[in-house]
Coordinates of C-alpha atoms in Angstrom, one line a residue:
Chain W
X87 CA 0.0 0.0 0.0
X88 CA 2.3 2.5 -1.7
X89 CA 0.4 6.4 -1.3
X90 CA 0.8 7.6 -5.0
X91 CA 4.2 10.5 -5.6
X92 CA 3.2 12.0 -8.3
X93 CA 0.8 14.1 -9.5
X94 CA -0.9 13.1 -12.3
X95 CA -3.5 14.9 -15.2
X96 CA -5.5 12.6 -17.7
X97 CA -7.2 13.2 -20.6
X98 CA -10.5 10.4 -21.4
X99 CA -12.0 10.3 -24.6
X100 CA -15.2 8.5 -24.9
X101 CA -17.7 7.8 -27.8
X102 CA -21.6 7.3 -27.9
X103 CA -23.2 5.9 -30.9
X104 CA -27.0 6.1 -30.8
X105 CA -27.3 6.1 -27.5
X106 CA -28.2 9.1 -24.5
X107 CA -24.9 9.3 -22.9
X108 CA -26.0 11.4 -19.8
X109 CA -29.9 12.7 -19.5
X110 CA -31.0 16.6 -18.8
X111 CA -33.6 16.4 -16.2
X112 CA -34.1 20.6 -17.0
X113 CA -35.2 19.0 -20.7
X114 CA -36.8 16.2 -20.2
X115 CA -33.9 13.5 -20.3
X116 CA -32.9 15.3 -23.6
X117 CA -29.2 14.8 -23.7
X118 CA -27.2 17.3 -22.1
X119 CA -26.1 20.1 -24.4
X120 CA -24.3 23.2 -23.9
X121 CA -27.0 26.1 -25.0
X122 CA -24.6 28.5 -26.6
X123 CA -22.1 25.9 -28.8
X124 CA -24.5 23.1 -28.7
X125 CA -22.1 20.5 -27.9
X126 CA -22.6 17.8 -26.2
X127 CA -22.3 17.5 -21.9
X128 CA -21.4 14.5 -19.5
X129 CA -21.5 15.9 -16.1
X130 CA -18.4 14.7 -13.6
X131 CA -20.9 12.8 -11.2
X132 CA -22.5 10.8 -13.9
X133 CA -18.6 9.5 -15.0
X134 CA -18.0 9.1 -11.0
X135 CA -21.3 6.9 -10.7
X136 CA -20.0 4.8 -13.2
X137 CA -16.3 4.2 -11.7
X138 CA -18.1 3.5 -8.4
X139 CA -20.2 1.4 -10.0
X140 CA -17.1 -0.7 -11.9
X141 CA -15.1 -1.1 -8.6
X142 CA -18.1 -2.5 -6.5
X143 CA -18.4 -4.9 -9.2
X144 CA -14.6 -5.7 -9.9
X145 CA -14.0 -6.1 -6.4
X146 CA -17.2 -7.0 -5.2
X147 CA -17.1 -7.1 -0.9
X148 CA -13.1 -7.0 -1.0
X149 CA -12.2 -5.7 2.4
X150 CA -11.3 -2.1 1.6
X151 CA -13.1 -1.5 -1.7
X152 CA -16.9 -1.3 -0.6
X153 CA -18.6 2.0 -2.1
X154 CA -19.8 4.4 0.1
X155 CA -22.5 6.2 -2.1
X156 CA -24.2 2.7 -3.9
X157 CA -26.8 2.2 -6.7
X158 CA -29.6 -0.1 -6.1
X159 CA -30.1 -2.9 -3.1
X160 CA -27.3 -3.8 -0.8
X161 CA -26.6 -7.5 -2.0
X162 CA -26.5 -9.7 1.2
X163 CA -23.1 -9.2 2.6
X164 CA -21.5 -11.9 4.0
X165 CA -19.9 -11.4 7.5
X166 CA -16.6 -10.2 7.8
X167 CA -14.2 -10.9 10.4
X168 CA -13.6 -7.4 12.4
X169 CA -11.4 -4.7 10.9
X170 CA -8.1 -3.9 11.6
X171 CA -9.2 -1.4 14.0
X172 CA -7.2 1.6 14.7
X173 CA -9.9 2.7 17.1
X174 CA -9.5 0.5 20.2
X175 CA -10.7 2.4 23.4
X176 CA -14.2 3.1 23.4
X177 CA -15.3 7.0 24.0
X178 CA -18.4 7.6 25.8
X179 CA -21.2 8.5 24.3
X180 CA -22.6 11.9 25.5
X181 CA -26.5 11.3 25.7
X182 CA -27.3 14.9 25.9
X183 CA -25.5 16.2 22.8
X184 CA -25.9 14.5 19.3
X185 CA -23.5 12.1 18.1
X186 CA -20.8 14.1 16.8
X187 CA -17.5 14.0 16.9
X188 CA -16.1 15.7 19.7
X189 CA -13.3 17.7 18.4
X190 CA -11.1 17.4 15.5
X191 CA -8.9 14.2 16.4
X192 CA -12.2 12.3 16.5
X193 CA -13.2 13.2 13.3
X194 CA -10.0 12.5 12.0
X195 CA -9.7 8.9 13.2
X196 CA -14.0 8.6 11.5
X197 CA -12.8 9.8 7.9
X198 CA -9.6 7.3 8.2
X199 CA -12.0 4.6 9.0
X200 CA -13.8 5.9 6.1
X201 CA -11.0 5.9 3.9
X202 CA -9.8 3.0 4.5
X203 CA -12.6 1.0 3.9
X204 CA -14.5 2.5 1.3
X205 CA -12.9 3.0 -2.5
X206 CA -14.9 6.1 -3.4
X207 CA -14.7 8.2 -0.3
X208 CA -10.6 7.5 -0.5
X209 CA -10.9 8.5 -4.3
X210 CA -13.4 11.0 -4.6
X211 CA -13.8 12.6 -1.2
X212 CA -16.9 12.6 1.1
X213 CA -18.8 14.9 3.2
X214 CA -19.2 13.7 7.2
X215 CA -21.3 15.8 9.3
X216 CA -19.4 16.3 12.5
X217 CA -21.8 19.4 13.9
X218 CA -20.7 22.3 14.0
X219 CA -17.4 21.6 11.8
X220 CA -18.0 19.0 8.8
X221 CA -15.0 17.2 8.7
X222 CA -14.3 16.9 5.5
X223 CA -12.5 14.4 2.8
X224 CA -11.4 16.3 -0.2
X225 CA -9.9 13.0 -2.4
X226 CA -7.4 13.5 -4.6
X227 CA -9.3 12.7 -7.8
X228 CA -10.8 15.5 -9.4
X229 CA -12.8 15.5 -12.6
X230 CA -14.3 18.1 -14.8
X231 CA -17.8 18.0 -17.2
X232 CA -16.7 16.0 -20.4
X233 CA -17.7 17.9 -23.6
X234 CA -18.0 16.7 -27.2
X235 CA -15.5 17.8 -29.8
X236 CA -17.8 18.8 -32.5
X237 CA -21.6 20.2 -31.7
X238 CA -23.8 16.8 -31.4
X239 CA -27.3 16.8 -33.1
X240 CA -30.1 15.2 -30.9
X241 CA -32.8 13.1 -32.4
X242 CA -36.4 12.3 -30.9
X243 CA -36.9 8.8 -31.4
X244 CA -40.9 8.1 -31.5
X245 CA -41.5 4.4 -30.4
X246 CA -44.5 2.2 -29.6
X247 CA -45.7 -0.5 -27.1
X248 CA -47.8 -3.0 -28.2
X249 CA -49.8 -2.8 -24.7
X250 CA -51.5 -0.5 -22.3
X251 CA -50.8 0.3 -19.4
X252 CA -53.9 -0.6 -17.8
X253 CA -57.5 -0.9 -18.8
X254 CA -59.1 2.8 -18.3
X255 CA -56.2 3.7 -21.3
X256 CA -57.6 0.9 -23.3
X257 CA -60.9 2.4 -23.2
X258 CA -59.4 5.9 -23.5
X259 CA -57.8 4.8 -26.9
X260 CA -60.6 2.5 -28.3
X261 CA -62.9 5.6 -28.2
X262 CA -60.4 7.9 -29.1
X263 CA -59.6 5.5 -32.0
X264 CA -61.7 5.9 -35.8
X265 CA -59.3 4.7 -37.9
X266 CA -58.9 0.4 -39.1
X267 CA -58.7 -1.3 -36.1
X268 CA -55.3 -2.2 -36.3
X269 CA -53.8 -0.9 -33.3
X270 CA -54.6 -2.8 -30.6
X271 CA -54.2 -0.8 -27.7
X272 CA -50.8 0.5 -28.7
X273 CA -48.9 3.2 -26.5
X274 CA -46.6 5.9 -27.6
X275 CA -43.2 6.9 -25.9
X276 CA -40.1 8.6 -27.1
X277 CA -36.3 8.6 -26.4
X278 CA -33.3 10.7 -28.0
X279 CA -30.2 9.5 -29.2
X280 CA -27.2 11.7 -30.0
X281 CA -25.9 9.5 -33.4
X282 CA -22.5 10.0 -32.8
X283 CA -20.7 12.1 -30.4
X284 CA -17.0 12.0 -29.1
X285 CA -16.8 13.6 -25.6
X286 CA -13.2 14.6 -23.5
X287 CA -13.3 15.0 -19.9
X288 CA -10.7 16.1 -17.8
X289 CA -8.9 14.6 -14.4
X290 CA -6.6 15.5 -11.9
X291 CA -5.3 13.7 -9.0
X292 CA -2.9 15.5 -6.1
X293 CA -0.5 13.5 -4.7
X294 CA -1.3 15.9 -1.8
X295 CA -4.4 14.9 -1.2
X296 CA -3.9 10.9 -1.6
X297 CA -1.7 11.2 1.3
X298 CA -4.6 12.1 3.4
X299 CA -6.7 9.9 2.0
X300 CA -4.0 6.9 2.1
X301 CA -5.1 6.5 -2.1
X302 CA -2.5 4.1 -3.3
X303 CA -0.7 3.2 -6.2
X304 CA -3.0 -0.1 -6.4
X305 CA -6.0 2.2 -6.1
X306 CA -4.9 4.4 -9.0
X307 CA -4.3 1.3 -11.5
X308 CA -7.7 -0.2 -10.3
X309 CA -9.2 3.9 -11.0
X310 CA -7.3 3.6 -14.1
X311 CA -9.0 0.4 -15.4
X312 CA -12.3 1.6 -13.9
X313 CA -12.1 4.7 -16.3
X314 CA -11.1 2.2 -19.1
X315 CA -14.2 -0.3 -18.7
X316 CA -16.4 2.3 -16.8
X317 CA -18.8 1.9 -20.0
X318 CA -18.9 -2.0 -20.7
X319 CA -20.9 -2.3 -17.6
X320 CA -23.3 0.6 -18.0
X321 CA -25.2 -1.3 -20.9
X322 CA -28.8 -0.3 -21.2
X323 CA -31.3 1.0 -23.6
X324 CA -30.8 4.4 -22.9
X325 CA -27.1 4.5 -23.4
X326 CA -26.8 2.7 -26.5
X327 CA -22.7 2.5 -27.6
X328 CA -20.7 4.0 -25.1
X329 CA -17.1 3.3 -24.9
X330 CA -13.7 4.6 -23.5
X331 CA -11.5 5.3 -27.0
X332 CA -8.5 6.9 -25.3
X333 CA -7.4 7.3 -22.0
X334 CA -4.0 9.8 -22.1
X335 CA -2.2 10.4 -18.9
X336 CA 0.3 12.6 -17.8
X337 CA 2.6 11.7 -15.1
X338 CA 4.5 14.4 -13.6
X339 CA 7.6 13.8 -11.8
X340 CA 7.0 15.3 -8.7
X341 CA 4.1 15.1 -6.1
X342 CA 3.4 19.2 -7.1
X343 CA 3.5 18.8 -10.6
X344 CA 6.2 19.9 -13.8
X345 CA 3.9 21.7 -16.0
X346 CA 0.4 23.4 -16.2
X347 CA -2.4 21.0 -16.6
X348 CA -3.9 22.9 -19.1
X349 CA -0.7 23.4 -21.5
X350 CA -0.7 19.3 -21.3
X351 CA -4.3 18.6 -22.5
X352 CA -4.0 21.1 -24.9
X353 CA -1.1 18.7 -26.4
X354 CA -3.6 16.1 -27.2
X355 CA -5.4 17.6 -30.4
X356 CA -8.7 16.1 -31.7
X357 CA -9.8 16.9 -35.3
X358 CA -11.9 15.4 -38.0
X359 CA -10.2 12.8 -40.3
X360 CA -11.1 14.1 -44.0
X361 CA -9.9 11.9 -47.1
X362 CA -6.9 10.8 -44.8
X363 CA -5.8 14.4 -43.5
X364 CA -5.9 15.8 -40.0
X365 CA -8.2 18.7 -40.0
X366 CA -9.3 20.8 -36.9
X367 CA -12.4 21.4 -35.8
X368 CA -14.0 24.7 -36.9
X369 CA -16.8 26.0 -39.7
X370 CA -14.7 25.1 -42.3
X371 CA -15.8 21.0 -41.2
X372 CA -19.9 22.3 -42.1
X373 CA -19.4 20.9 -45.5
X374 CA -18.2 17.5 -45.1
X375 CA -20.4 14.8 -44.0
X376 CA -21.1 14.2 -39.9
X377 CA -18.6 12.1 -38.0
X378 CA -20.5 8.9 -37.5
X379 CA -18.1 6.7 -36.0
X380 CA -14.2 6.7 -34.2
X381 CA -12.6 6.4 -37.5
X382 CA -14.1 9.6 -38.5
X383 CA -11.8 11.4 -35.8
X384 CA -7.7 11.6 -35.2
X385 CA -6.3 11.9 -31.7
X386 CA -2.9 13.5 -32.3
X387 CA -0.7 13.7 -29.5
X388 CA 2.1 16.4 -29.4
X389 CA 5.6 14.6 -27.4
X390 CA 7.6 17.3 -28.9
X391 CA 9.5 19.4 -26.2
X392 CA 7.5 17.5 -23.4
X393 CA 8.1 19.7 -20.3
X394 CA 11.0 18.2 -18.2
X395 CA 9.9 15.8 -15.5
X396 CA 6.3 15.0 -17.7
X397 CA 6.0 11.4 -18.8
X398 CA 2.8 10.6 -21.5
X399 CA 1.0 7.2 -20.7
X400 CA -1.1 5.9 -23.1
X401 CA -3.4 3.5 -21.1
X402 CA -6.0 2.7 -24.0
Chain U
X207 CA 2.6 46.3 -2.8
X208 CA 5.3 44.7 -1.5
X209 CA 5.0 40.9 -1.6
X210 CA 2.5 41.4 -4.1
X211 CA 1.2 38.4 -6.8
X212 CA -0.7 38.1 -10.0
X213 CA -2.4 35.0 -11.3
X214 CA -4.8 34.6 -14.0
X215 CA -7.2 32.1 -14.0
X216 CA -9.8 31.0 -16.1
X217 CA -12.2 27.8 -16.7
X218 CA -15.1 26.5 -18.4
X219 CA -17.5 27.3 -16.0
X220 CA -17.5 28.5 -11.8
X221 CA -19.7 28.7 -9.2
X222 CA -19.3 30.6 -6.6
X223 CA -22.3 30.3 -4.7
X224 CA -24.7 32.6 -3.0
X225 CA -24.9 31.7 0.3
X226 CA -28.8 32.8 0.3
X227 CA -29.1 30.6 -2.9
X228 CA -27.3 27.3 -1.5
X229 CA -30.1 24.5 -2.4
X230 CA -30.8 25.2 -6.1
X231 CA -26.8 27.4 -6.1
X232 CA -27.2 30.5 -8.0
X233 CA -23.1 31.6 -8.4
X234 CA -22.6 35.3 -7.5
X235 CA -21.6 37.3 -11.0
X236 CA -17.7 37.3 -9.9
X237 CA -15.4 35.4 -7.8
X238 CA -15.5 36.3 -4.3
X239 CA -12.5 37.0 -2.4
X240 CA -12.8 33.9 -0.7
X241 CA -12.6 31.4 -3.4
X242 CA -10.0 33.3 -4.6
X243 CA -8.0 32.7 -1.6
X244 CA -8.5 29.2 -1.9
X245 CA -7.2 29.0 -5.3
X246 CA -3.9 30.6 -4.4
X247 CA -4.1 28.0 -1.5
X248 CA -4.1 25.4 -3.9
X249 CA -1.0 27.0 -5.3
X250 CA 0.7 27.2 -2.1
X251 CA 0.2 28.2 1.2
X252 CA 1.9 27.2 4.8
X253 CA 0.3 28.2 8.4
X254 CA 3.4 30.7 8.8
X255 CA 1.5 32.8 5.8
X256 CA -2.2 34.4 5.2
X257 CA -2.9 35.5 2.0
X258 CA -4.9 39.0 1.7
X259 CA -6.9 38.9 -1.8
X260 CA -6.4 43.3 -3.0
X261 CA -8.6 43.4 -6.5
X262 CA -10.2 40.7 -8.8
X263 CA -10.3 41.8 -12.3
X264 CA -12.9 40.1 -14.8
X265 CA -11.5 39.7 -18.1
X266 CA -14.9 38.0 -19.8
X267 CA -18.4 38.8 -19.9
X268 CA -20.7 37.9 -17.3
X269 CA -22.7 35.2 -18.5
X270 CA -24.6 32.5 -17.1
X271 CA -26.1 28.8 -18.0
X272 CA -28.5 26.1 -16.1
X273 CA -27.4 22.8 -15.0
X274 CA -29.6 20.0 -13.4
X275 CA -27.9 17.2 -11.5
X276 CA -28.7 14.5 -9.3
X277 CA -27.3 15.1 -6.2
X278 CA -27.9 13.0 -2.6
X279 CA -29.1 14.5 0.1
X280 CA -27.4 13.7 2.6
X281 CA -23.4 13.6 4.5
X282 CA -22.3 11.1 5.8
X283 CA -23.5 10.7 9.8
X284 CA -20.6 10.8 11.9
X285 CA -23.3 8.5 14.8
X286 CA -23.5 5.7 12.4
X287 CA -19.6 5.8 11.8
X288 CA -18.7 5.3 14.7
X289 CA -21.3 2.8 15.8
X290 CA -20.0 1.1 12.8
X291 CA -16.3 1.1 14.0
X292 CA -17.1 -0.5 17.3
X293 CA -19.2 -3.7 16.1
X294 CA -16.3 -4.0 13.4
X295 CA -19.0 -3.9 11.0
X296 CA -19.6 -1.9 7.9
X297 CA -23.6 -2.9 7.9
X298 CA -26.3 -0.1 7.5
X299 CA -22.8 2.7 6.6
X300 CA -24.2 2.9 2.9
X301 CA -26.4 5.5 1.3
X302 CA -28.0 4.3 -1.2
X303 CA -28.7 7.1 -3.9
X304 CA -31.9 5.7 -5.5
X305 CA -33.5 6.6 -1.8
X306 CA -32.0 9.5 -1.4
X307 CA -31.9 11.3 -4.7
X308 CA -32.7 15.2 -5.1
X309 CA -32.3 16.8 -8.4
X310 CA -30.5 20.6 -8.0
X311 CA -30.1 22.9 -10.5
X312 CA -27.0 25.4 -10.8
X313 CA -27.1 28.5 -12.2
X314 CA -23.2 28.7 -13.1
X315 CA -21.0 31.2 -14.9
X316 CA -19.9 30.1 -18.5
X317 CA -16.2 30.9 -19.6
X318 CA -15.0 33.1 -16.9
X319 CA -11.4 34.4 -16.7
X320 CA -10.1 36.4 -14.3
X321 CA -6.5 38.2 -12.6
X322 CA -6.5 37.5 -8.8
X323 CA -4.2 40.6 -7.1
X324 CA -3.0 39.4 -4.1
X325 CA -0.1 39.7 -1.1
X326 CA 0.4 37.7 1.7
X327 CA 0.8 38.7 5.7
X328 CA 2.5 36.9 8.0
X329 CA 1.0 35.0 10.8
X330 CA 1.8 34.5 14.3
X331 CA 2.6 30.9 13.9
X332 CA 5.6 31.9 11.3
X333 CA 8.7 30.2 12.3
X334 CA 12.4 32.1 12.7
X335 CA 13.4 30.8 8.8
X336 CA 10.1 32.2 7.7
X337 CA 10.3 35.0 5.7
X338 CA 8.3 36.9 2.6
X339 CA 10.6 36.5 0.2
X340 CA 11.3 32.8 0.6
X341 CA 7.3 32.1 0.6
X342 CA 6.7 34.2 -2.5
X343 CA 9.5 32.8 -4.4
X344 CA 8.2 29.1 -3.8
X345 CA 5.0 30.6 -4.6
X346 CA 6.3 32.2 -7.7
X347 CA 8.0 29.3 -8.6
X348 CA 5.1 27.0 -8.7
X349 CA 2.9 29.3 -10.4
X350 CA 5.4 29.8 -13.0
X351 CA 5.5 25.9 -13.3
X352 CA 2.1 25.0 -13.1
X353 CA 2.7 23.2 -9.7
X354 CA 0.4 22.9 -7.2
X355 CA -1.0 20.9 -4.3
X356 CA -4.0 20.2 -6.0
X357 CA -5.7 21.5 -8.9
X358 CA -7.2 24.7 -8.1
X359 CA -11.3 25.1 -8.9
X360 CA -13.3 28.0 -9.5
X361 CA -16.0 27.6 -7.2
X362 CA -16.9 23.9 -7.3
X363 CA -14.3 21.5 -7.8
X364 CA -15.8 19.9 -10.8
X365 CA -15.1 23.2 -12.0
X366 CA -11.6 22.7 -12.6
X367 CA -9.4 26.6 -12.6
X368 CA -6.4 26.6 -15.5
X369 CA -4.0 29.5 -13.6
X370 CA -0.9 31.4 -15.2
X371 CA 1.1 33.3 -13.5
X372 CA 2.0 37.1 -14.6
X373 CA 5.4 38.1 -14.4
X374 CA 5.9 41.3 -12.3
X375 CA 6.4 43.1 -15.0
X376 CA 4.1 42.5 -17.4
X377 CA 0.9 44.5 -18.1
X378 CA -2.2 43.1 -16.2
X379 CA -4.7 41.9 -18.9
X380 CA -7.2 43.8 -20.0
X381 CA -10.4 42.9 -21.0
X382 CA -11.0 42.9 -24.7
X383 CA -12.3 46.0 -26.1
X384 CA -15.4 44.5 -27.5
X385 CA -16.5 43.0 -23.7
X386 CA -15.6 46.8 -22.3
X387 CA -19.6 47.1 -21.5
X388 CA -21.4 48.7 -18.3
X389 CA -22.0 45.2 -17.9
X390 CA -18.2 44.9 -16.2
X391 CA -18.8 48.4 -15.3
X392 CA -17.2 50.5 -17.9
X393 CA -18.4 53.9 -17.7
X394 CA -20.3 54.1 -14.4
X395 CA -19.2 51.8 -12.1
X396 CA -21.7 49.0 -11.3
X397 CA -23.0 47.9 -7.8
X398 CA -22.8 44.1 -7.2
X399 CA -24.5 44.1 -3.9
X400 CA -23.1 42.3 -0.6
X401 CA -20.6 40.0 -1.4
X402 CA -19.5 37.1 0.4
X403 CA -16.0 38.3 1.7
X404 CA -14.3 35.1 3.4
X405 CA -15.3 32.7 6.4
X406 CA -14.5 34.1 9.8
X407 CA -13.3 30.5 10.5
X408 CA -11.2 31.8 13.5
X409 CA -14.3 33.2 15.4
X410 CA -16.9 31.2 17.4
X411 CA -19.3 29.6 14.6
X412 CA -17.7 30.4 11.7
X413 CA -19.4 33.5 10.4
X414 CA -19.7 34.9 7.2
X415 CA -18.4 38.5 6.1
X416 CA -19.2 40.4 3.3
X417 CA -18.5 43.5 1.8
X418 CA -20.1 45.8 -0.9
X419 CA -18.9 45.0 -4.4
X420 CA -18.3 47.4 -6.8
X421 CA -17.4 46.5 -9.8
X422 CA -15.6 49.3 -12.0
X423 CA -14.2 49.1 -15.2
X424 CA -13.8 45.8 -14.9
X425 CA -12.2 45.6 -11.1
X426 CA -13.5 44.9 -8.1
X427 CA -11.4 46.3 -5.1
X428 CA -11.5 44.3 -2.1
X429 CA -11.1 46.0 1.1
X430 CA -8.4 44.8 3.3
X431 CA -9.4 42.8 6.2
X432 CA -10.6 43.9 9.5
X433 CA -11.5 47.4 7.8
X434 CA -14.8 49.0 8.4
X435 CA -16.0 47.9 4.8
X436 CA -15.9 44.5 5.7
X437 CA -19.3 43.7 7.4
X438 CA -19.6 40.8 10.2

């Protein structure tokens, strides 16, 4: 249980085909879409759900990998023999106040408990209410909204049920109904699908902040390969083909960092793939058919004159 | 402005929220001195030093956009934590989001950019081998770099802050002439209201100050603390 060095910045680029990557409750689960460019959004709690969901199943009930914010049911857990404990004496419990923490050391031996058991508040940070102070987990691993490279194009998909819901909308629709009586009571719904979009999202993790968290080097690969699959376990109707196309990261040599995170991301370029040729993104693309698929794209990445102490991995 | 600093920062989007508007956050129209604190905290900062934010200059136009998230409701309980520790049992310690879903929207602030002015005071817990000039090279020198302790945010951390440091003899950046509207209060200076000022987090409870932002020609001047402007 190495605590991570070095700070690191990654870069994920993911695909949807015909699918609703992440829903707009403001618009009625219309995919997200910035107003003003009109590309595409993937909020950084909806890529977080999905790494949380990945690691519970990966490491399903491995001591020190349980997920602290879960999706669904608890599946029955088996017993577990009792923790490494760092917290042997027993404090007593103040019936007249509310159970909080009494002062900062308590809380700080609660979030290392936390920590230490649970994957997501080591990686991502949690919120404990403590009172009148929250003691707080920042984690180490930050991520930003992921946004398409190219405005995306939403389409309303009309589909039908062949069965009603219950029997008053039978009767609704049989009355409501003149035409051939082919329809038998047939329902009406809709979903949108962005064709194609190609989204980038942005991470950072602090060395820092890992030490406080006690995020190791074995919980970065297994965050790594989280990001990686994060999609191949998300399968539903809504999503349609999602998958992780590249997954860049910089390495710095240092726990601070050896360059600007935002001189490195702008390093890997994105830009349509016409007849062969690398061409960036801008209104000279309106003319050329819509990207439809991966191929239709070209991830360059710039190694020349890599600040000193930076180190590009390539995980996907 | 002795030990005096420059950083520009900008992002996609911030929020930095109204503390009247915290359930469905509505992000004030500029940074407040407080997050900009935090972001030179982020850079550097050591219990020996306090930083004292001077001006915030907005290089962008004030513009704003609605996002809807699902969000929990609820922290972590401390009780249940500890209840959990002693019976060596991690039963009952998850939240389950499905039960405990609430859908928020945020009212944040599209491609901001702005220049933080700041110095730094000592503090009574500064050591015999601390001294300005030693904190604001380091600080200098990790600006300069990129370095930092983690990666600053404007607001939120989703919101991820890209910072650049400007040299101390450069030209503060202007905003372009096309944004120079009464908007960022060209022309007649514009009244932002109370603004949050920082977190008393010395002080019994934790209060809130604020001061009365003014936003002129693109500047707002922040009143130095502990001066009359600053309201508790």
């Amino acid at each position: 249980m190495t605590i991570i060095k070095n700070r690191y910045d990654f870069s994920v680029i993911f695909e949807v085909k015909n699918g609703n990557p992440n829903g707009d409750p403001d618009a009625g689960n219309l995919p997200r879409l910035d107003p003003e460019t009109n590309k595409g959004l993937v909020t950084d709690v909806s890529l977080k759900r999905k790494i949380r969901n990945y690691v519970d199943l990966a490491r399903q009930g491995e001591d020190g990998f349980h997920i602290y914010v879960e999706e669904g049911s608890i599946l029955n857990e088996k017993h577990r023999e009792a923790y490494k404990s760092i917290y042997t004496d027993d404090p007593k419990v103040d019936k007249a106040a509310k159970l909080n923490p009494k002062d900062d050391a308590e809380a700080k031996v609660l979030t290392g408990f936390m920590c230490a058991n649970f994957f997501d508040v080591r990686t991502f940070g949690a919120v404990m209410s403590t009172g009148i102070n929250c003691g707080q987990v920042k984690g180490p691993v930050q991520m930003s909204f992921a946004a398409s490279v190219e405005p995306i194009m939403p389409l309303e998909i009309s589909i039908t049920r062949m069965a009603a819901t219950n029997a008053a909308e039978l009767k609704q629709k049989a009355e409501g109904d003149d035409s051939a009586d082919r329809t038998d009571n047939r329902t009406m719904g809709r979903k949108y699908i962005v064709p194609y979009g190609l989204y980038v999202s942005h991470g950072f993790i602090s060395a820092k902040f890992a030490e406080r968290t006690g995020f190791s080097e074995s919980d970065l690969e297994l965050l790594f390969e989280a990001i990686a699959n994060m999609f191949e376990h998300d399968r539903s109707a809504a999503r349609g083909e999602m998958a992780t196309r590249k997954l860049i990261v910089f390495r710095h040599e240092s726990a601070l960092g050896n360059a600007p995170a935002h001189a490195l991301f702008e390093r890997v370029r994105i830009g349509r793939n016409i007849g062969g040729e690398f061409k960036p993104v801008d209104e000279r693309l309106d003319n050329y058919p819509p990207a439809r698929a991966f191929a239709d794209y070209i991830v360059e990445i710039d190694r020349d004159n890599l600040p000193d102490g930076v180190e590009i991995i390539e995980k996907l | 402005m002795a030990y005096g600093i420059r950083l520009k920062v900008w992002g996609d989007y911030a929020c930095f929220t109204r503390p009247e508007m915290k359930v469905e956050r509505v992000s004030y129209d500029v940074m407040t001195p407080s997050a900009a604190r935090g972001i030179l905290e982020a850079i550097h900062w050591k219990p020996a030093i306090r930083w004292v934010i001077d001006a915030i200059h907005v290089l962008e136009p004030i513009r704003f956009q609605s996002i809807r998230r699902n969000e929990v409701g609820h922290k972590a309980p401390a009780g249940k934590i500890k209840s959990a520790m002693k019976r060596g049992d991690l039963e009952g310690l998850n939240l389950l989001v499905d039960e405990d879903r609430q859908q928020r929207a945020a009212t944040v602030l599209v491609r901001p950019a702005y220049v933080i002015e700041a110095r730094f005071e000592m503090t009574e817990k500064a050591g015999p081998d601390d001294n300005e000039g030693k904190h604001l090279d380091t600080f200098n020198r990790r600006a300069r770099r990129g370095q930092c302790f983690n990666q600053p945010c404007l607001g939120t951390r989703e919101f991820s802050a890209a910072f650049e440091l400007i040299e101390p003899d450069d030209r503060t950046p202007q905003a372009a002439a096309e944004h120079r509207t009464a908007s960022l209060g060209f022309g007649a200076a514009r009244d932002l209201g109370f603004v949050l000022y920082d977190i008393d987090h010395g002080a019994e409870g934790r209060p809130s100050l604020f001061f009365r932002a003014l936003l002129e020609d693109g500047v707002v001047k922040v009143p130095p603390p502990n001066s009359p402007e600053v309201r508790r």
